mmCIF file of C-alpha atoms in Angstrom:
data_model
loop_
_atom_site.group_PDB
_atom_site.id
_atom_site.type_symbol
_atom_site.label_atom_id
_atom_site.label_comp_id
_atom_site.label_asym_id
_atom_site.label_seq_id
_atom_site.Cartn_x
_atom_site.Cartn_y
_atom_site.Cartn_z
ATOM 1 C CA MET C 296 89.211 124.075 94.287
ATOM 2 C CA THR C 297 89.994 124.730 98.718
ATOM 3 C CA GLN C 298 89.638 121.469 99.699
ATOM 4 C CA TYR C 299 91.757 120.102 96.331
ATOM 5 C CA ILE C 300 94.366 122.177 98.016
ATOM 6 C CA PHE C 301 93.895 120.422 101.556
ATOM 7 C CA VAL C 302 93.932 117.456 100.418
ATOM 8 C CA LEU C 303 97.306 117.965 98.658
ATOM 9 C CA ILE C 304 98.661 119.628 101.459
ATOM 10 C CA GLY C 305 97.168 117.404 104.085
ATOM 11 C CA ALA C 306 98.818 114.457 102.527
ATOM 12 C CA VAL C 307 101.944 115.436 102.758
ATOM 13 C CA LEU C 308 102.398 117.238 105.676
ATOM 14 C CA VAL C 309 99.436 116.780 108.164
ATOM 15 C CA ASN C 310 99.414 112.625 106.819
ATOM 16 C CA ASN C 311 102.546 111.986 105.549
ATOM 17 C CA VAL C 312 102.795 108.392 104.805
ATOM 18 C CA VAL C 313 105.832 107.265 106.230
ATOM 19 C CA LEU C 314 105.673 109.938 109.452
ATOM 20 C CA VAL C 315 102.527 109.896 110.303
ATOM 21 C CA ARG C 316 100.716 106.380 108.661
ATOM 22 C CA ILE C 317 103.618 104.565 108.687
ATOM 23 C CA LEU C 318 103.985 102.911 105.574
ATOM 24 C CA GLY C 319 106.722 101.992 103.161
ATOM 25 C CA LEU C 320 109.495 101.685 105.475
ATOM 26 C CA CYS C 321 110.731 98.639 103.965
ATOM 27 C CA PRO C 322 112.607 100.905 100.837
ATOM 28 C CA PHE C 323 112.607 103.882 102.678
ATOM 29 C CA MET C 324 114.810 102.650 105.828
ATOM 30 C CA GLY C 325 116.719 100.636 101.873
ATOM 31 C CA VAL C 326 117.515 103.393 99.500
ATOM 32 C CA SER C 327 118.214 106.188 102.378
ATOM 33 C CA LYS C 328 121.924 106.060 102.238
ATOM 34 C CA LYS C 329 122.812 107.653 99.226
ATOM 35 C CA LEU C 330 120.860 110.918 98.762
ATOM 36 C CA ALA C 331 120.871 110.201 94.644
ATOM 37 C CA THR C 332 119.567 106.873 95.391
ATOM 38 C CA ALA C 333 117.301 108.723 96.754
ATOM 39 C CA TYR C 334 116.220 110.901 94.481
ATOM 40 C CA GLY C 335 115.957 108.617 91.937
ATOM 41 C CA MET C 336 113.551 105.806 94.344
ATOM 42 C CA GLY C 337 111.044 108.671 95.666
ATOM 43 C CA ALA C 338 110.386 110.109 91.695
ATOM 44 C CA ALA C 339 109.505 106.198 90.797
ATOM 45 C CA THR C 340 107.380 106.197 93.403
ATOM 46 C CA THR C 341 105.961 109.035 92.540
ATOM 47 C CA PHE C 342 104.929 108.294 89.259
ATOM 48 C CA VAL C 343 103.422 104.895 90.695
ATOM 49 C CA LEU C 344 102.102 105.771 93.423
ATOM 50 C CA THR C 345 100.740 109.411 91.737
ATOM 51 C CA MET C 346 98.712 107.016 88.349
ATOM 52 C CA GLY C 347 98.707 104.019 91.064
ATOM 53 C CA THR C 348 95.835 105.800 92.049
ATOM 54 C CA GLY C 349 94.506 107.355 90.128
ATOM 55 C CA ALA C 350 94.050 103.944 88.017
ATOM 56 C CA SER C 351 92.254 102.731 91.303
ATOM 57 C CA TYR C 352 90.140 104.850 91.058
ATOM 58 C CA ILE C 353 89.263 104.795 87.172
ATOM 59 C CA ILE C 354 88.658 100.670 88.019
ATOM 60 C CA ASP C 355 86.901 100.685 91.524
ATOM 61 C CA HIS C 356 83.618 103.402 89.338
ATOM 62 C CA TYR C 357 83.635 102.214 86.898
ATOM 63 C CA LEU C 358 84.637 98.432 86.803
ATOM 64 C CA LEU C 359 84.002 97.246 90.555
ATOM 65 C CA MET C 360 81.155 99.338 92.629
ATOM 66 C CA PRO C 361 78.565 98.415 88.909
ATOM 67 C CA PHE C 362 78.870 94.854 89.161
ATOM 68 C CA GLY C 363 79.054 95.114 92.861
ATOM 69 C CA LEU C 364 83.214 93.208 92.788
ATOM 70 C CA GLU C 365 84.350 95.491 95.219
ATOM 71 C CA TYR C 366 86.135 92.586 97.295
ATOM 72 C CA LEU C 367 87.818 92.187 94.844
ATOM 73 C CA ARG C 368 89.745 95.337 95.146
ATOM 74 C CA ILE C 369 92.834 94.166 96.116
ATOM 75 C CA ILE C 370 93.827 92.187 94.085
ATOM 76 C CA SER C 371 93.258 94.194 91.049
ATOM 77 C CA PHE C 372 94.841 97.372 92.505
ATOM 78 C CA ILE C 373 98.667 95.327 92.399
ATOM 79 C CA VAL C 374 97.712 93.977 89.338
ATOM 80 C CA THR C 375 97.567 97.601 88.347
ATOM 81 C CA ILE C 376 100.514 98.487 90.848
ATOM 82 C CA ALA C 377 102.355 95.390 89.343
ATOM 83 C CA ALA C 378 102.130 97.055 85.638
ATOM 84 C CA LEU C 379 103.020 100.365 86.824
ATOM 85 C CA VAL C 380 105.523 99.650 88.519
ATOM 86 C CA GLN C 381 107.008 96.985 85.267
ATOM 87 C CA LEU C 382 106.889 100.197 83.239
ATOM 88 C CA THR C 383 108.436 101.993 84.978
ATOM 89 C CA GLU C 384 111.185 100.139 85.557
ATOM 90 C CA LEU C 385 112.078 100.173 81.520
ATOM 91 C CA VAL C 386 111.683 103.529 81.485
ATOM 92 C CA ILE C 387 114.447 104.060 84.179
ATOM 93 C CA GLN C 388 116.839 100.904 82.899
ATOM 94 C CA LYS C 389 116.007 102.254 80.072
ATOM 95 C CA THR C 390 117.347 106.099 80.145
ATOM 96 C CA SER C 391 119.678 105.760 83.794
ATOM 97 C CA PRO C 392 121.237 101.995 83.524
ATOM 98 C CA ALA C 393 123.622 102.937 86.302
ATOM 99 C CA LEU C 394 120.640 104.643 88.621
ATOM 100 C CA HIS C 395 118.971 101.222 87.615
ATOM 101 C CA GLN C 396 121.809 99.053 89.166
ATOM 102 C CA VAL C 397 121.988 101.934 92.370
ATOM 103 C CA LEU C 398 117.962 100.276 92.720
ATOM 104 C CA GLY C 399 118.448 97.722 92.617
ATOM 105 C CA ILE C 400 115.666 95.001 94.478
ATOM 106 C CA TYR C 401 113.764 97.960 95.710
ATOM 107 C CA LEU C 402 112.852 99.240 92.421
ATOM 108 C CA PRO C 403 110.386 96.042 91.424
ATOM 109 C CA LEU C 404 110.145 95.426 95.213
ATOM 110 C CA ILE C 405 107.521 98.937 95.064
ATOM 111 C CA THR C 406 105.145 96.841 94.330
ATOM 112 C CA THR C 407 105.391 95.480 97.245
ATOM 113 C CA ASN C 408 105.033 98.590 99.066
ATOM 114 C CA CYS C 409 102.270 98.715 101.735
ATOM 115 C CA ALA C 410 102.229 102.213 101.200
ATOM 116 C CA VAL C 411 101.794 102.256 97.454
ATOM 117 C CA LEU C 412 98.422 99.706 97.784
ATOM 118 C CA GLY C 413 97.542 101.304 100.402
ATOM 119 C CA VAL C 414 96.822 105.028 99.567
ATOM 120 C CA PRO C 415 94.655 103.241 96.690
ATOM 121 C CA LEU C 416 92.307 101.737 99.573
ATOM 122 C CA LEU C 417 92.817 104.531 101.453
ATOM 123 C CA ASN C 418 91.822 107.414 98.780
ATOM 124 C CA ILE C 419 88.460 104.917 98.171
ATOM 125 C CA SER C 420 87.545 104.700 101.754
ATOM 126 C CA GLN C 421 88.047 109.034 101.557
ATOM 127 C CA ASN C 422 85.327 109.173 98.490
ATOM 128 C CA ASN C 423 87.341 111.067 97.115
ATOM 129 C CA ASP C 424 86.574 112.303 93.342
ATOM 130 C CA PHE C 425 89.039 111.747 90.286
ATOM 131 C CA ILE C 426 90.897 114.806 90.815
ATOM 132 C CA ALA C 427 90.924 114.868 93.692
ATOM 133 C CA SER C 428 91.497 110.932 94.099
ATOM 134 C CA ILE C 429 94.648 111.676 91.509
ATOM 135 C CA LEU C 430 96.530 114.680 94.486
ATOM 136 C CA PHE C 431 95.809 112.657 97.005
ATOM 137 C CA GLY C 432 98.081 109.735 95.796
ATOM 138 C CA ALA C 433 100.715 112.549 94.101
ATOM 139 C CA GLY C 434 100.363 113.878 98.295
ATOM 140 C CA SER C 435 100.982 110.896 99.822
ATOM 141 C CA SER C 436 104.331 109.890 96.710
ATOM 142 C CA ILE C 437 105.632 114.269 97.557
ATOM 143 C CA GLY C 438 105.270 112.593 101.042
ATOM 144 C CA PHE C 439 106.930 109.552 100.702
ATOM 145 C CA SER C 440 109.156 111.168 98.697
ATOM 146 C CA LEU C 441 110.484 114.305 100.493
ATOM 147 C CA ALA C 442 110.929 112.152 103.982
ATOM 148 C CA LEU C 443 112.878 109.733 102.041
ATOM 149 C CA ILE C 444 114.940 112.968 101.177
ATOM 150 C CA LEU C 445 115.515 114.241 103.793
ATOM 151 C CA PHE C 446 115.830 110.605 106.078
ATOM 152 C CA ALA C 447 119.346 109.737 103.797
ATOM 153 C CA GLY C 448 120.896 113.414 103.885
ATOM 154 C CA ILE C 449 120.588 112.982 107.665
ATOM 155 C CA ARG C 450 122.265 109.445 107.205
ATOM 156 C CA GLU C 451 124.719 110.779 104.637
ATOM 157 C CA ARG C 452 126.116 113.932 107.459
ATOM 158 C CA ILE C 453 126.116 111.231 110.469
ATOM 159 C CA GLU C 454 128.303 109.087 107.538
ATOM 160 C CA GLY C 455 130.596 111.817 106.556
ATOM 161 C CA ALA C 456 130.899 112.840 110.216
ATOM 162 C CA ASP C 457 133.071 112.507 113.208
ATOM 163 C CA VAL C 458 132.656 109.760 115.732
ATOM 164 C CA PRO C 459 132.031 112.359 119.300
ATOM 165 C CA LEU C 460 135.195 111.679 121.646
ATOM 166 C CA HIS C 461 131.867 110.546 124.328
ATOM 167 C CA PHE C 462 130.436 107.512 121.774
ATOM 168 C CA THR C 463 134.057 105.997 121.136
ATOM 169 C CA ALA C 464 136.342 105.481 124.388
ATOM 170 C CA PHE C 465 133.195 105.198 127.637
ATOM 171 C CA GLY C 466 131.267 104.633 124.822
ATOM 172 C CA ARG C 467 132.954 101.654 124.470
ATOM 173 C CA LYS C 468 133.576 101.051 127.663
ATOM 174 C CA LEU C 469 129.685 101.245 129.234
ATOM 175 C CA GLY C 470 128.835 98.487 126.789
ATOM 176 C CA ALA C 471 131.087 95.714 127.657
ATOM 177 C CA PHE C 472 129.977 96.470 131.631
ATOM 178 C CA PHE C 473 126.273 95.915 129.525
ATOM 179 C CA VAL C 474 127.723 93.074 127.805
ATOM 180 C CA ARG C 475 129.405 91.867 131.224
ATOM 181 C CA HIS C 476 126.464 92.389 134.067
ATOM 182 C CA GLY C 477 124.303 91.427 131.313
ATOM 183 C CA PHE C 478 121.762 94.330 133.002
ATOM 184 C CA GLY C 479 122.012 92.608 135.902
ATOM 185 C CA LEU C 480 121.589 89.397 136.004
ATOM 186 C CA ARG C 481 124.308 88.572 136.577
ATOM 187 C CA GLN C 482 124.723 85.894 140.419
ATOM 188 C CA ARG C 483 125.653 88.100 143.138
ATOM 189 C CA ASN C 484 128.298 90.035 144.281
ATOM 190 C CA GLN C 485 130.043 89.971 141.384
ATOM 191 C CA ILE C 486 131.573 92.952 140.874
ATOM 192 C CA TYR C 487 134.541 94.310 138.296
ATOM 193 C CA SER C 488 137.320 96.268 139.528
ATOM 194 C CA GLY C 489 138.045 97.556 135.934
ATOM 195 C CA ASP C 490 133.727 98.698 136.159
ATOM 196 C CA ILE C 491 133.854 100.844 139.222
ATOM 197 C CA GLU C 492 136.282 102.550 137.798
ATOM 198 C CA LEU C 493 134.365 103.461 134.804
ATOM 199 C CA PHE C 494 131.848 104.699 136.669
ATOM 200 C CA HIS C 495 134.281 106.658 138.824
ATOM 201 C CA HIS C 496 135.170 108.263 135.361
ATOM 202 C CA PHE C 497 131.635 108.757 134.964
ATOM 203 C CA HIS C 498 131.204 110.220 138.258
ATOM 204 C CA ARG C 499 133.970 112.781 137.640
ATOM 205 C CA HIS C 500 132.040 114.143 134.163
ATOM 206 C CA GLY C 501 128.626 114.594 135.341
ATOM 207 C CA GLU C 502 126.869 111.808 133.154
ATOM 208 C CA LEU C 503 125.892 108.499 136.104
ATOM 209 C CA ALA C 504 126.032 108.632 138.916
ATOM 210 C CA PHE C 505 126.906 105.996 141.595
ATOM 211 C CA THR C 506 127.006 104.960 144.693
ATOM 212 C CA ALA C 507 128.654 101.781 145.908
ATOM 213 C CA VAL C 508 127.910 99.490 148.769
ATOM 214 C CA ASP C 509 131.132 96.625 150.157
ATOM 215 C CA ASP C 510 131.368 96.372 146.973
ATOM 216 C CA GLN C 511 128.348 93.881 146.227
ATOM 217 C CA GLU C 512 125.903 96.786 144.694
ATOM 218 C CA ILE C 513 126.268 99.106 142.878
ATOM 219 C CA GLY C 514 123.179 100.821 142.116
ATOM 220 C CA TRP C 515 123.413 103.653 138.688
ATOM 221 C CA LEU C 516 120.628 106.679 137.789
ATOM 222 C CA PHE C 517 120.100 106.947 134.027
ATOM 223 C CA PRO C 518 119.633 110.507 133.633
ATOM 224 C CA PHE C 519 117.255 110.020 130.652
ATOM 225 C CA PHE C 520 114.402 107.988 131.952
ATOM 226 C CA GLY C 521 115.190 108.768 136.109
ATOM 227 C CA VAL C 522 116.043 104.885 136.509
ATOM 228 C CA VAL C 523 117.763 103.628 139.140
ATOM 229 C CA GLN C 524 119.076 99.834 138.617
ATOM 230 C CA SER C 525 121.171 98.013 140.723
ATOM 231 C CA PHE C 526 123.398 95.162 140.648
ATOM 232 C CA GLN C 527 122.149 92.875 143.664
#
C-alpha cells in the first residue's frame, strides 16, 4: 500500500510530467490562457492518460511480451491512445459543445502529446504492476492538470493586471535602444543623444549604471547578471 502511495505522490509532485520531465508542453502552452479551457483539457488528459497507461500495460504484458513483439510497443500504444482520444472527443462534443469548440484542435492533438505516449513507456520501463500503472498514469495526469490550471490562473491574472510603470515608459525606450544599437554591433562612436538621456534616467532611479567616455563609449551594467557591456 505504501508503494502505491509513493507512486501516486511521486508522479504528481516529485516527477511532474510538465515541470520536471518537460513533456506535454504543446497543449500546456496552447490551452493555458483561460481557466475554463484548462479545466476541460485537464479532465480530458486525465481520462486519456489514466486509461491509456492501464491499457498499454495490458497490451504489453498479455499481447506483446508473450510473443516477443516488444518492438511494436510505440505503434500499439499510439493506436490505443488514439482510440481513447476519439472516444473522449465524442463524449465532450455531445455533453459540452462549447468546451469542444474552445479546445479546438488541441483536443485531437492529445494523440500526439508526447506526455500521453511518454508516460506509458516510462511505466513499462519502471516494471510497475497493473495497480501501480493505473496510479502512475493518474498521478502523471493530475500533475499535468495541476500545472496547467496554475499556469492558466497566473496568465489570467497577468492579462487583467495593470502594466507596471517601469515596464511602460522607459521599458519601451530601453527596447528601442537595443534595437537601434543591435546589442553593440553598430559602428563605433555612433551614439544618440536620446540614449544618453535614457541612461541618465536609469541612473537616477538606481536601476542601471553607466559610464560615458568622450561620448564615444558607453559601458553599462546589468544588475541581475553582473555583466558589463560596452558599445565601442
